[in-house]
Short mmCIF file of C-alpha atoms and ligand atoms in Angstrom, two decimals:
data_model
loop_
_atom_site.label_atom_id
_atom_site.label_comp_id
_atom_site.label_asym_id
_atom_site.label_seq_id
_atom_site.Cartn_x
_atom_site.Cartn_y
_atom_site.Cartn_z
CA MET I 270 -11.56 9.10 19.45
CA ARG I 271 -14.81 6.76 17.63
CA ASN I 272 -14.10 3.27 18.05
CA ARG I 273 -16.88 2.05 15.37
CA ASN I 274 -14.65 -1.03 13.88
CA PHE I 275 -16.08 -3.79 15.79
CA ARG I 276 -20.14 -4.22 14.91
CA GLN I 277 -20.57 -1.65 11.50
CA TYR I 278 -17.65 -3.36 9.23
CA TYR I 279 -16.88 -6.42 11.47
CA GLY I 280 -20.18 -8.18 12.05
CA LYS I 281 -20.58 -10.23 9.05
CA PRO I 282 -18.75 -13.68 8.91
CA ARG I 283 -15.55 -13.06 8.13
CA ARG I 284 -15.41 -13.22 4.40
CA ASN I 285 -11.60 -13.83 4.21
CA LEU I 286 -12.12 -17.06 6.09
CA SER I 287 -12.37 -20.66 3.83
CA LEU I 288 -14.67 -22.58 4.90
CA SER I 289 -12.18 -25.04 6.76
CA ALA I 290 -10.84 -22.50 8.65
CA ARG I 291 -13.85 -21.22 10.22
CA ARG I 292 -15.06 -24.99 11.03
CA GLY I 293 -11.69 -25.84 13.23
CA LEU I 294 -8.79 -24.21 11.03
CA GLY I 295 -8.38 -27.37 8.69
CA ARG I 296 -7.37 -30.95 9.28
CA LYS I 297 -4.19 -32.09 10.32
CA VAL I 298 -3.30 -34.02 6.77
CA ARG I 299 -3.91 -31.26 4.62
CA ARG I 300 -2.30 -28.81 6.41
CA VAL I 301 1.47 -30.37 6.93
CA ARG I 302 1.36 -31.52 2.90
CA ASP I 303 0.57 -27.67 2.61
CA ILE I 304 4.57 -27.14 4.44
CA PRO I 305 6.50 -26.84 1.22
CA GLN I 306 9.36 -29.71 0.74
CA ASN I 307 12.28 -27.25 1.54
CA VAL I 308 10.84 -26.48 4.79
CA ARG I 309 9.81 -30.10 5.88
CA ASP I 310 13.37 -31.17 4.96
CA ILE I 311 14.74 -28.78 7.57
CA LEU I 312 12.22 -29.40 10.59
CA LEU I 313 13.34 -33.44 9.16
CA ARG I 314 17.17 -32.41 9.68
CA LEU I 315 16.53 -31.12 12.97
CA GLU I 316 14.20 -33.12 14.61
CA GLY I 317 16.79 -35.96 13.61
CA ALA I 318 19.41 -33.99 15.19
CA GLY I 319 17.31 -34.38 18.21
CA TYR I 320 15.95 -30.68 18.48
CA GLU I 321 12.45 -29.50 18.24
CA ALA I 322 11.94 -27.49 15.35
CA TRP I 323 8.42 -25.84 14.62
CA CYS I 324 6.72 -23.72 11.78
CA VAL I 325 5.56 -20.00 12.88
CA GLY I 326 4.11 -16.66 12.46
CA GLY I 327 3.11 -15.17 9.50
CA ALA I 328 3.17 -18.41 7.28
CA VAL I 329 1.53 -20.77 9.77
CA ARG I 330 -1.19 -18.05 10.16
CA ASP I 331 -1.36 -17.85 6.28
CA LEU I 332 -2.15 -21.59 6.06
CA LEU I 333 -4.60 -21.68 8.74
CA LEU I 334 -6.41 -18.83 6.99
CA GLY I 335 -6.40 -21.28 3.79
CA ARG I 336 -4.42 -18.23 2.34
CA GLU I 337 -0.99 -18.50 0.60
CA PRO I 338 1.44 -18.10 2.48
CA GLY I 339 4.82 -15.67 2.26
CA ASP I 340 7.82 -16.76 3.75
CA TRP I 341 8.72 -19.39 5.80
CA ASP I 342 9.90 -19.01 9.12
CA VAL I 343 11.37 -22.03 11.57
CA THR I 344 11.91 -21.38 15.04
CA THR I 345 13.71 -24.45 16.88
CA SER I 346 15.49 -24.96 20.00
CA ALA I 347 18.58 -25.64 18.22
CA ARG I 348 21.78 -22.87 19.09
CA PRO I 349 22.43 -21.01 15.76
CA GLU I 350 25.95 -22.59 15.99
CA ALA I 351 24.38 -26.22 15.42
CA VAL I 352 21.84 -24.95 12.36
CA LEU I 353 24.66 -23.55 10.85
CA SER I 354 27.03 -26.26 11.06
CA LEU I 355 24.04 -28.98 10.58
CA PHE I 356 22.96 -26.94 7.51
CA ALA I 357 26.44 -26.45 5.98
CA PRO I 358 26.77 -24.79 3.04
CA HIS I 359 23.75 -24.37 2.51
CA ALA I 360 23.30 -21.83 5.74
CA LEU I 361 24.26 -18.11 6.01
CA PRO I 362 24.48 -16.48 9.57
CA THR I 363 21.72 -13.53 8.25
CA GLY I 364 21.12 -12.09 11.87
CA LEU I 365 22.91 -14.50 14.69
CA GLN I 366 22.95 -11.70 16.88
CA HIS I 367 19.09 -12.20 17.06
CA GLY I 368 19.64 -15.73 16.40
CA THR I 369 18.91 -16.11 12.89
CA VAL I 370 20.17 -18.23 10.23
CA THR I 371 19.08 -18.61 6.61
CA VAL I 372 19.13 -21.55 5.02
CA GLY I 373 18.45 -22.92 1.55
CA GLY I 374 18.76 -20.95 -1.73
CA GLY I 375 16.66 -18.59 -3.26
CA ARG I 376 15.16 -16.62 -0.48
CA GLY I 377 16.04 -19.40 1.76
CA VAL I 378 13.98 -20.35 5.42
CA GLU I 379 14.94 -18.13 8.06
CA VAL I 380 15.92 -20.38 11.34
CA THR I 381 15.81 -19.13 14.27
CA THR I 382 16.45 -20.24 18.01
CA TYR I 383 13.81 -19.92 20.79
CA ARG I 384 14.29 -16.59 22.25
CA LEU I 385 13.94 -14.03 25.07
CA ASP I 386 14.14 -10.38 24.25
CA GLY I 387 15.63 -8.55 26.63
CA ASP I 388 14.67 -4.77 27.38
CA TYR I 389 13.77 -2.17 24.44
CA LEU I 390 15.29 0.95 25.18
CA ASP I 391 14.48 2.54 21.98
CA SER I 392 11.18 1.75 21.44
CA ARG I 393 12.19 -0.48 18.66
CA HIS I 394 14.92 -2.88 19.35
CA PRO I 395 15.71 -5.30 22.57
CA ASP I 396 18.92 -4.35 23.92
CA HIS I 397 19.90 -7.88 23.72
CA VAL I 398 18.20 -11.43 23.28
CA THR I 399 18.38 -14.28 25.17
CA PHE I 400 18.11 -17.85 23.74
CA THR I 401 15.66 -20.51 25.17
CA ALA I 402 14.67 -23.89 25.39
CA SER I 403 11.55 -23.31 25.74
CA LEU I 404 8.69 -23.11 22.73
CA ARG I 405 6.25 -20.79 25.02
CA GLU I 406 8.34 -18.31 25.77
CA ASP I 407 9.33 -17.87 22.35
CA LEU I 408 5.89 -17.67 21.54
CA ALA I 409 5.37 -15.25 23.75
CA ARG I 410 7.87 -12.52 22.31
CA ARG I 411 5.90 -12.38 19.21
CA ASP I 412 3.47 -9.85 18.12
CA PHE I 413 0.04 -10.82 18.10
CA THR I 414 -1.85 -13.88 18.78
CA VAL I 415 -1.91 -15.02 15.11
CA ASN I 416 1.41 -14.80 14.88
CA ALA I 417 2.25 -16.78 17.89
CA ILE I 418 1.21 -20.18 16.90
CA ALA I 419 3.66 -23.16 16.30
CA MET I 420 2.92 -25.86 13.76
CA ASP I 421 5.47 -29.13 13.49
CA LEU I 422 6.30 -31.44 10.99
CA ARG I 423 3.43 -33.64 11.61
CA GLY I 424 0.59 -30.96 11.58
CA ARG I 425 0.96 -30.72 15.59
CA VAL I 426 -0.13 -26.74 16.84
CA SER I 427 1.71 -25.03 19.57
CA ASP I 428 -0.92 -22.64 20.65
CA PRO I 429 -0.39 -21.11 24.09
CA PHE I 430 -2.19 -17.69 23.41
CA GLY I 431 -5.54 -18.48 21.56
CA GLY I 432 -4.43 -17.86 18.40
CA ARG I 433 -6.41 -20.08 16.27
CA GLU I 434 -9.40 -18.66 18.25
CA ASP I 435 -8.64 -15.53 17.33
CA LEU I 436 -8.31 -16.31 13.91
CA ALA I 437 -11.64 -18.33 13.50
CA ARG I 438 -13.41 -14.99 15.16
CA GLY I 439 -11.42 -12.87 12.59
CA VAL I 440 -9.58 -11.08 15.58
CA LEU I 441 -6.30 -9.53 15.96
CA ARG I 442 -4.89 -9.07 19.60
CA ALA I 443 -1.89 -8.62 21.28
CA VAL I 444 -0.03 -11.15 22.73
CA GLY I 445 0.47 -9.87 26.91
CA ASP I 446 -0.25 -6.84 27.39
CA PRO I 447 -0.58 -4.82 24.62
CA GLU I 448 0.64 -1.21 26.08
CA LYS I 449 3.98 -2.97 27.17
CA ARG I 450 3.97 -5.00 23.91
CA PHE I 451 3.32 -1.21 21.95
CA GLY I 452 5.83 0.14 24.46
CA GLU I 453 9.01 -1.99 23.78
CA ASP I 454 8.17 -1.75 19.92
CA ALA I 455 6.16 0.92 18.32
CA LEU I 456 6.76 -0.97 14.75
CA ARG I 457 4.29 -3.10 16.44
CA ILE I 458 1.49 -0.31 16.15
CA LEU I 459 1.83 -0.11 12.32
CA ARG I 460 2.34 -3.95 11.85
CA GLY I 461 -1.27 -4.28 13.89
CA LEU I 462 -3.06 -2.07 11.36
CA ARG I 463 -1.43 -3.71 8.42
CA PHE I 464 -2.46 -7.65 9.43
CA ALA I 465 -6.05 -5.46 10.13
CA ALA I 466 -6.31 -3.96 6.68
CA LYS I 467 -4.32 -7.23 5.08
CA LEU I 468 -6.86 -9.51 7.02
CA GLY I 469 -9.65 -7.85 7.75
CA PHE I 470 -9.87 -8.58 11.13
CA ALA I 471 -11.28 -6.29 14.06
CA ILE I 472 -8.69 -5.04 15.99
CA GLU I 473 -9.44 -6.50 19.67
CA PRO I 474 -10.84 -2.96 22.04
CA ASP I 475 -8.10 -3.68 23.99
CA THR I 476 -5.44 -3.88 21.58
CA ALA I 477 -7.65 -1.09 19.82
CA ALA I 478 -7.10 0.93 22.96
CA ALA I 479 -3.36 0.93 23.22
CA LEU I 480 -2.77 1.37 19.49
CA HIS I 481 -4.18 4.80 20.25
CA ARG I 482 -2.55 5.60 22.91
CA CYS I 483 0.98 3.95 22.27
CA ALA I 484 0.92 6.02 18.68
CA PRO I 485 2.99 8.77 19.88
CA LEU I 486 6.19 6.51 19.95
CA LEU I 487 5.87 5.99 16.44
CA GLY I 488 7.93 9.05 16.33
CA ARG I 489 11.51 6.89 16.89
CA ILE I 490 10.76 4.36 14.08
CA ALA I 491 12.85 5.06 10.95
CA PRO I 492 11.11 7.13 7.73
CA GLU I 493 11.26 4.06 5.77
CA ARG I 494 9.76 1.32 8.08
CA ILE I 495 7.10 3.98 8.29
CA ARG I 496 6.64 3.82 4.52
CA GLU I 497 7.01 0.41 3.99
CA GLU I 498 4.22 -0.22 6.25
CA LEU I 499 1.94 2.56 5.20
CA LEU I 500 2.11 1.48 1.93
CA GLY I 501 1.39 -2.30 2.94
CA ILE I 502 -1.86 -0.57 4.83
CA LEU I 503 -3.06 1.67 2.39
CA CYS I 504 -3.27 -1.77 -0.11
CA GLY I 505 -4.62 -3.80 2.24
CA PRO I 506 -8.32 -5.21 1.31
CA ASP I 507 -9.76 -3.79 4.49
CA VAL I 508 -7.92 -0.26 4.48
CA LEU I 509 -11.14 1.45 5.40
CA PRO I 510 -12.22 0.86 9.00
CA VAL I 511 -8.52 1.10 9.24
CA LEU I 512 -8.32 4.42 7.86
CA LEU I 513 -11.79 6.29 9.41
CA ASP I 514 -10.57 4.44 12.92
CA TYR I 515 -6.82 5.59 13.41
CA PRO I 516 -6.15 9.10 11.70
CA ASP I 517 -4.88 9.89 14.86
CA VAL I 518 -2.03 7.27 14.72
CA LEU I 519 -1.22 8.17 11.23
CA GLY I 520 -1.55 11.68 12.21
CA VAL I 521 1.70 11.41 14.34
CA PHE I 522 3.92 10.67 11.41
CA LEU I 523 1.53 12.73 8.71
CA PRO I 524 0.25 15.50 10.72
CA GLU I 525 -1.00 16.80 7.30
CA VAL I 526 -3.64 14.62 7.94
CA LEU I 527 -5.18 16.01 11.04
CA PRO I 528 -7.15 18.67 9.69
CA ALA I 529 -9.10 16.69 7.18
CA VAL I 530 -10.80 14.87 9.94
CA GLY I 531 -14.45 15.73 10.42
CA PHE I 532 -14.12 18.76 7.86
CA ASP I 533 -17.25 19.18 6.73
CA GLN I 534 -17.24 20.34 2.93
CA ARG I 535 -20.84 21.87 2.80
CA SER I 536 -20.93 20.93 -1.09
CA LEU I 537 -23.54 18.89 -3.23
CA TYR I 538 -20.67 16.42 -4.80
CA HIS I 539 -20.31 15.69 -0.97
CA CYS I 540 -22.19 12.98 1.11
CA TYR I 541 -18.61 12.97 3.75
CA ASP I 542 -16.10 14.83 5.36
CA VAL I 543 -12.62 15.26 3.46
CA TRP I 544 -11.14 12.69 5.67
CA GLU I 545 -14.12 10.08 5.17
CA HIS I 546 -13.83 10.92 1.50
CA THR I 547 -10.02 10.64 1.55
CA ALA I 548 -10.25 7.34 2.84
CA ARG I 549 -13.50 6.04 1.02
CA SER I 550 -11.72 6.96 -2.63
CA VAL I 551 -8.55 5.00 -1.21
CA ALA I 552 -10.42 2.06 -0.69
CA ALA I 553 -11.98 2.51 -4.09
CA ALA I 554 -8.64 2.38 -6.06
CA ARG I 555 -7.07 -0.22 -7.54
CA PRO I 556 -4.21 -1.37 -4.54
CA VAL I 557 -1.42 -0.51 -6.11
CA PRO I 558 0.41 1.71 -4.00
CA VAL I 559 0.92 4.74 -6.18
CA LEU I 560 -2.62 5.20 -6.79
CA ARG I 561 -3.45 4.56 -3.43
CA CYS I 562 -1.03 6.78 -1.80
CA ALA I 563 -2.29 9.46 -4.91
CA MET I 564 -5.62 9.10 -3.05
CA LEU I 565 -4.27 9.13 0.32
CA LEU I 566 -2.83 13.03 -0.20
CA HIS I 567 -5.41 14.00 -2.98
CA ASP I 568 -7.19 16.48 -0.79
CA LEU I 569 -4.92 17.50 1.60
CA GLY I 570 -4.54 20.87 0.63
CA LYS I 571 -8.85 21.12 1.25
CA PRO I 572 -9.17 22.88 4.82
CA GLU I 573 -7.17 25.53 3.97
CA THR I 574 -8.56 26.37 0.88
CA PHE I 575 -11.98 26.16 2.25
CA THR I 576 -14.26 29.35 1.09
CA VAL I 577 -18.76 29.36 1.37
CA ASP I 578 -20.21 31.20 -1.28
CA GLU I 579 -23.38 33.32 -1.21
CA ASN I 580 -25.42 30.32 -1.37
CA GLY I 581 -23.93 28.90 1.76
CA GLN I 582 -21.57 26.41 -0.65
CA GLY I 583 -18.29 25.44 0.27
CA HIS I 584 -15.70 25.17 -2.63
CA PHE I 585 -11.95 24.77 -2.73
CA TYR I 586 -10.74 26.86 -5.42
CA GLY I 587 -6.88 25.84 -6.34
CA HIS I 588 -6.64 22.88 -3.59
CA TRP I 589 -4.83 20.69 -6.01
CA ARG I 590 -1.82 23.23 -5.15
CA LYS I 591 -1.64 22.84 -1.32
CA SER I 592 -2.56 19.20 -2.04
CA VAL I 593 0.78 18.68 -4.00
CA GLU I 594 2.92 21.31 -1.76
CA LYS I 595 2.11 18.84 1.18
CA ALA I 596 2.15 15.70 -0.74
CA GLU I 597 5.61 16.81 -1.64
CA ALA I 598 6.89 17.20 1.99
CA ILE I 599 5.19 13.62 3.03
CA LEU I 600 6.79 11.78 0.28
CA ASP I 601 10.15 13.50 0.59
CA ARG I 602 9.99 13.01 4.64
CA LEU I 603 9.20 9.29 3.87
CA ARG I 604 12.32 8.92 1.78
CA PHE I 605 9.61 7.95 -1.18
CA ASP I 606 11.89 6.87 -4.23
CA ASN I 607 11.93 9.44 -7.23
CA ARG I 608 9.85 7.73 -9.59
CA SER I 609 6.99 6.71 -7.26
CA LYS I 610 7.48 10.42 -6.07
CA LYS I 611 7.26 11.76 -9.69
CA THR I 612 3.95 9.99 -10.58
CA ILE I 613 1.96 10.27 -7.40
CA LEU I 614 2.47 14.34 -7.59
CA THR I 615 1.32 14.07 -11.07
CA LEU I 616 -1.56 12.03 -9.98
CA VAL I 617 -2.35 14.84 -6.66
CA GLU I 618 -1.88 17.46 -9.11
CA ARG I 619 -4.27 16.83 -11.93
CA HIS I 620 -6.86 14.63 -9.75
CA ASP I 621 -9.36 17.72 -10.45
CA ALA I 622 -8.38 19.00 -13.59
CA GLU I 623 -10.98 19.15 -16.39
CA MET I 624 -10.05 16.82 -19.55
CA PRO I 625 -12.24 17.31 -22.41
CA LEU I 626 -13.64 14.74 -24.43
CA SER I 627 -10.83 14.91 -27.57
CA GLU I 628 -8.71 12.94 -29.30
CA ARG I 629 -6.97 16.60 -29.29
CA ALA I 630 -7.00 16.11 -25.60
CA VAL I 631 -6.27 12.87 -25.27
CA ARG I 632 -3.29 13.23 -27.47
CA ARG I 633 -2.22 16.05 -25.62
CA ASN I 634 -2.19 14.10 -22.28
CA LEU I 635 -0.31 11.31 -23.74
CA ALA I 636 2.28 13.61 -24.71
CA ARG I 637 2.63 15.59 -21.33
CA TYR I 638 2.38 12.48 -19.04
CA GLY I 639 2.61 9.28 -21.12
CA GLU I 640 -0.23 6.44 -21.63
CA GLU I 641 0.64 4.29 -18.47
CA THR I 642 0.28 8.17 -16.14
CA VAL I 643 -3.02 9.03 -18.14
CA ARG I 644 -4.16 5.26 -17.27
CA LEU I 645 -3.40 5.91 -13.63
CA LEU I 646 -4.77 9.09 -14.21
CA LEU I 647 -8.44 8.14 -14.86
CA GLU I 648 -8.24 5.56 -11.89
CA VAL I 649 -8.05 8.68 -9.46
CA LYS I 650 -10.66 10.08 -10.98
CA ARG I 651 -12.88 7.52 -10.63
CA ALA I 652 -11.83 6.23 -7.23
CA ASP I 653 -12.65 10.01 -6.54
CA ASN I 654 -16.08 10.27 -7.69
CA LEU I 655 -16.97 6.52 -5.86
CA ALA I 656 -16.02 8.48 -3.25
CA GLN I 657 -18.20 11.48 -3.91
CA ALA I 658 -22.13 11.65 -3.27
CA GLU I 659 -24.84 9.01 -5.25
CA ARG I 660 -26.03 11.35 -7.37
CA PHE I 661 -22.56 12.17 -9.06
CA ARG I 662 -21.50 8.83 -9.92
CA ASP I 663 -22.86 9.42 -13.87
CA ARG I 664 -18.97 10.90 -14.20
CA GLN I 665 -17.94 7.10 -13.84
CA ARG I 666 -19.76 7.13 -17.55
CA LEU I 667 -17.74 10.25 -18.36
CA ILE I 668 -14.62 8.30 -17.72
CA ASP I 669 -15.87 5.27 -19.50
CA GLN I 670 -16.05 7.40 -22.71
CA TRP I 671 -12.72 9.20 -22.27
CA GLU I 672 -11.16 5.52 -22.29
CA THR I 673 -12.91 4.44 -25.00
CA LEU I 674 -11.62 7.61 -26.92
CA LEU I 675 -7.70 6.81 -25.29
CA ALA I 676 -8.26 3.11 -26.81
CA MET I 677 -9.28 4.54 -29.83
CA VAL I 678 -6.41 7.22 -30.22
CA LEU I 679 -4.10 4.50 -28.99
CA ALA I 680 -5.21 1.93 -31.92
CA GLU I 681 -4.87 4.58 -34.42
CA GLY I 682 -1.49 4.74 -33.54
CA SER I 683 -2.05 8.78 -33.47
CA CYS I 684 1.05 10.58 -33.05
CA PHE I 685 1.48 11.99 -29.68
CA SER I 686 5.35 12.44 -29.29
CA LEU I 687 8.34 13.37 -31.47
CA LYS I 688 8.93 9.58 -31.77
CA GLN I 689 6.22 9.07 -33.92
CA LEU I 690 6.51 12.60 -35.96
CA ALA I 691 6.99 11.57 -39.73
CA VAL I 692 9.77 14.66 -39.75
CA LYS I 693 12.88 13.59 -38.03
CA GLY I 694 15.83 16.61 -36.90
CA ASN I 695 18.19 15.39 -40.03
CA ASP I 696 15.59 15.93 -42.36
CA LEU I 697 15.33 19.90 -40.75
CA LEU I 698 19.03 19.99 -41.18
CA ASP I 699 18.73 19.27 -44.61
CA LEU I 700 16.33 21.75 -45.40
CA GLY I 701 18.79 24.22 -43.72
CA LEU I 702 17.82 24.60 -39.84
CA GLN I 703 20.21 25.00 -37.21
CA GLY I 704 21.30 24.97 -33.59
CA PRO I 705 18.28 25.26 -31.00
CA ALA I 706 15.80 25.95 -34.15
CA VAL I 707 15.82 22.64 -35.44
CA GLY I 708 14.35 21.28 -31.93
CA LYS I 709 11.95 24.36 -31.79
CA CYS I 710 10.34 23.36 -35.26
CA LEU I 711 9.79 19.65 -34.15
CA GLU I 712 7.65 20.78 -31.44
CA GLU I 713 6.12 23.49 -33.11
CA LEU I 714 5.44 20.60 -35.91
CA LEU I 715 3.94 18.29 -33.39
CA GLU I 716 1.34 20.27 -31.73
CA LEU I 717 -0.63 20.90 -35.23
CA VAL I 718 -0.53 17.34 -36.22
CA MET I 719 -1.58 17.03 -32.22
CA ASP I 720 -4.23 19.03 -32.97
CA GLY I 721 -5.28 17.94 -36.09
CA GLU I 722 -4.06 20.34 -37.79
CA LEU I 723 -1.80 18.43 -40.26
CA PRO I 724 -1.65 15.12 -40.87
CA ASN I 725 1.22 13.04 -40.47
CA ASP I 726 2.48 12.94 -43.79
CA ARG I 727 6.83 13.36 -43.85
CA ALA I 728 5.82 15.34 -47.54
CA MET I 729 3.07 17.54 -46.46
CA LEU I 730 5.21 18.37 -43.02
CA LEU I 731 8.33 18.98 -45.11
CA ALA I 732 6.48 21.40 -47.16
CA TYR I 733 4.21 23.25 -44.73
CA THR I 734 7.86 23.65 -42.43
CA LYS I 735 9.72 25.08 -45.95
CA GLU I 736 6.31 27.43 -46.40
CA LYS I 737 5.83 28.48 -42.89
CA LEU I 738 8.67 27.80 -40.77
CA LEU I 739 11.65 28.84 -42.59
P1 LIG O 204 4.08 -11.03 6.52
O1 LIG O 204 2.73 -12.00 6.16
O2 LIG O 204 4.22 -9.97 6.62
O3 LIG O 204 5.26 -11.59 6.07
P2 LIG O 204 4.59 -12.02 9.32
O4 LIG O 204 3.31 -12.68 10.39
O5 LIG O 204 4.98 -13.24 8.81
O6 LIG O 204 4.02 -11.32 8.31
P3 LIG O 204 7.34 -11.14 9.16
O7 LIG O 204 7.67 -9.90 9.47
O8 LIG O 204 7.66 -11.65 8.30
O9 LIG O 204 5.52 -11.13 9.73
O10 LIG O 204 7.76 -11.70 10.83
C1 LIG O 204 7.65 -13.66 11.21
C2 LIG O 204 6.92 -13.58 12.62
O11 LIG O 204 8.14 -12.33 13.49
C3 LIG O 204 5.53 -12.66 13.04
O12 LIG O 204 4.93 -13.35 12.56
C4 LIG O 204 6.07 -12.44 14.33
O13 LIG O 204 5.49 -13.30 14.88
C5 LIG O 204 7.12 -12.16 14.39
N1 LIG O 204 7.28 -10.35 14.34
C6 LIG O 204 7.82 -9.99 13.76
N2 LIG O 204 8.16 -8.64 13.51
C7 LIG O 204 7.71 -8.69 15.03
C8 LIG O 204 7.62 -8.03 16.04
N3 LIG O 204 8.03 -6.65 15.20
N4 LIG O 204 7.46 -7.79 17.12
C9 LIG O 204 7.39 -9.47 17.71
N5 LIG O 204 7.52 -10.40 16.69
C10 LIG O 204 7.40 -10.19 15.80
MG1 LIG O 205 6.76 -13.07 6.95
#
């Protein structure tokens, strides 16, 4: 597998790093002030009771990067029972067997006792955990160096694995032997790709090699966990190099992507192979799960529908149909919810469909898919085109025009649903229609109004019904 991630994408300075982060990761005072009051209160209470207590994990990483931290995690020398009694009644034993107590209301802060993980027998869970008095040992069990930095109440940092240096250089590196670490818990493989896509970090070569080698272990991870990590990867601002460099890893749970890798399209419209086109279209779409999933799946049917004409041009007639089949199987396998599944499948099905530039077409699309999905479909078409050969970019203008027309149709209150139709079922019952004939007649009137053949006017529609449809 090619490993192009270093220079090509990451040779430039890390744009995600704030200046202070690049200079030495922030001044103490600012850092401490940035720890929220509720977390400081927890650290203070633990220290006051004679224990060690540190912030740790993603929040410290994000704080040092100058990013907005998400959830706060605290690690402490106090045993879970001590934490529970110290914070009663505001403490919940949310994961006692792993030493975790959640403190405070709302989302709360997870307070976890320093621990060592036992053997990982199933590539996912330690068979037991052992509490320890050593912060270093607790940091050593964490996945990546940038997630293994602890910071205390005074802004003092404990960073035994060089996490700050990796943060400053924009490098993602496993703590310890990467192969052993991914072997213990295969979810770390996808967490690694997610952090690379989210932070724009280069994956350190030994860690990268282990990601490839250990990928088959992903077969043991629950589909729901895979789905969540996949969505995190897809929605990361730096997803492109991850998709280009790790299709073999994705291929463990999405074998459908593998035929696309390196598949030459032999088409004027395309300057990339199917996989690179796919990856670029994902990156070109807004980071919204349904959109980015639709881009990932939209061309999976290409390799098996490939034909070459007498001029040597490649074609993929009806590839959308095969893509929908594969997409449906994938979305079921990864347990997507029905609503997302429906939207994604519509987007895949229609990604290549012609959309004539007419009010009639706009209304018909609105009637069939609804405004939200039509807007997403335009975004899909944009992203798809942005990942095609440069000289076909004028299609962007066509999409602009479609968008303008859509805005117009919506603004003028145009009728494209039975709800908006000026005639209702009761009107037709009054005219003597009964049963299924009522619905049929309403549909017929709606078609005529959408096509501009009749105005959406009650009297006119009733007159027409009396004359032609009774
Ligand atoms: P995010 O920004 O997604 O919240 P995070 O790094 O905070 O990222 P969490 O899942 O909240 O990730 O976990 C908090 C910390 O716990 C991590 O930073 C890491 O130190 C440790 N951790 C979590 N999951 C694992 C794992 N599977 N293996 C090893 N350490 C882990
Ligand atoms: Mg977190």
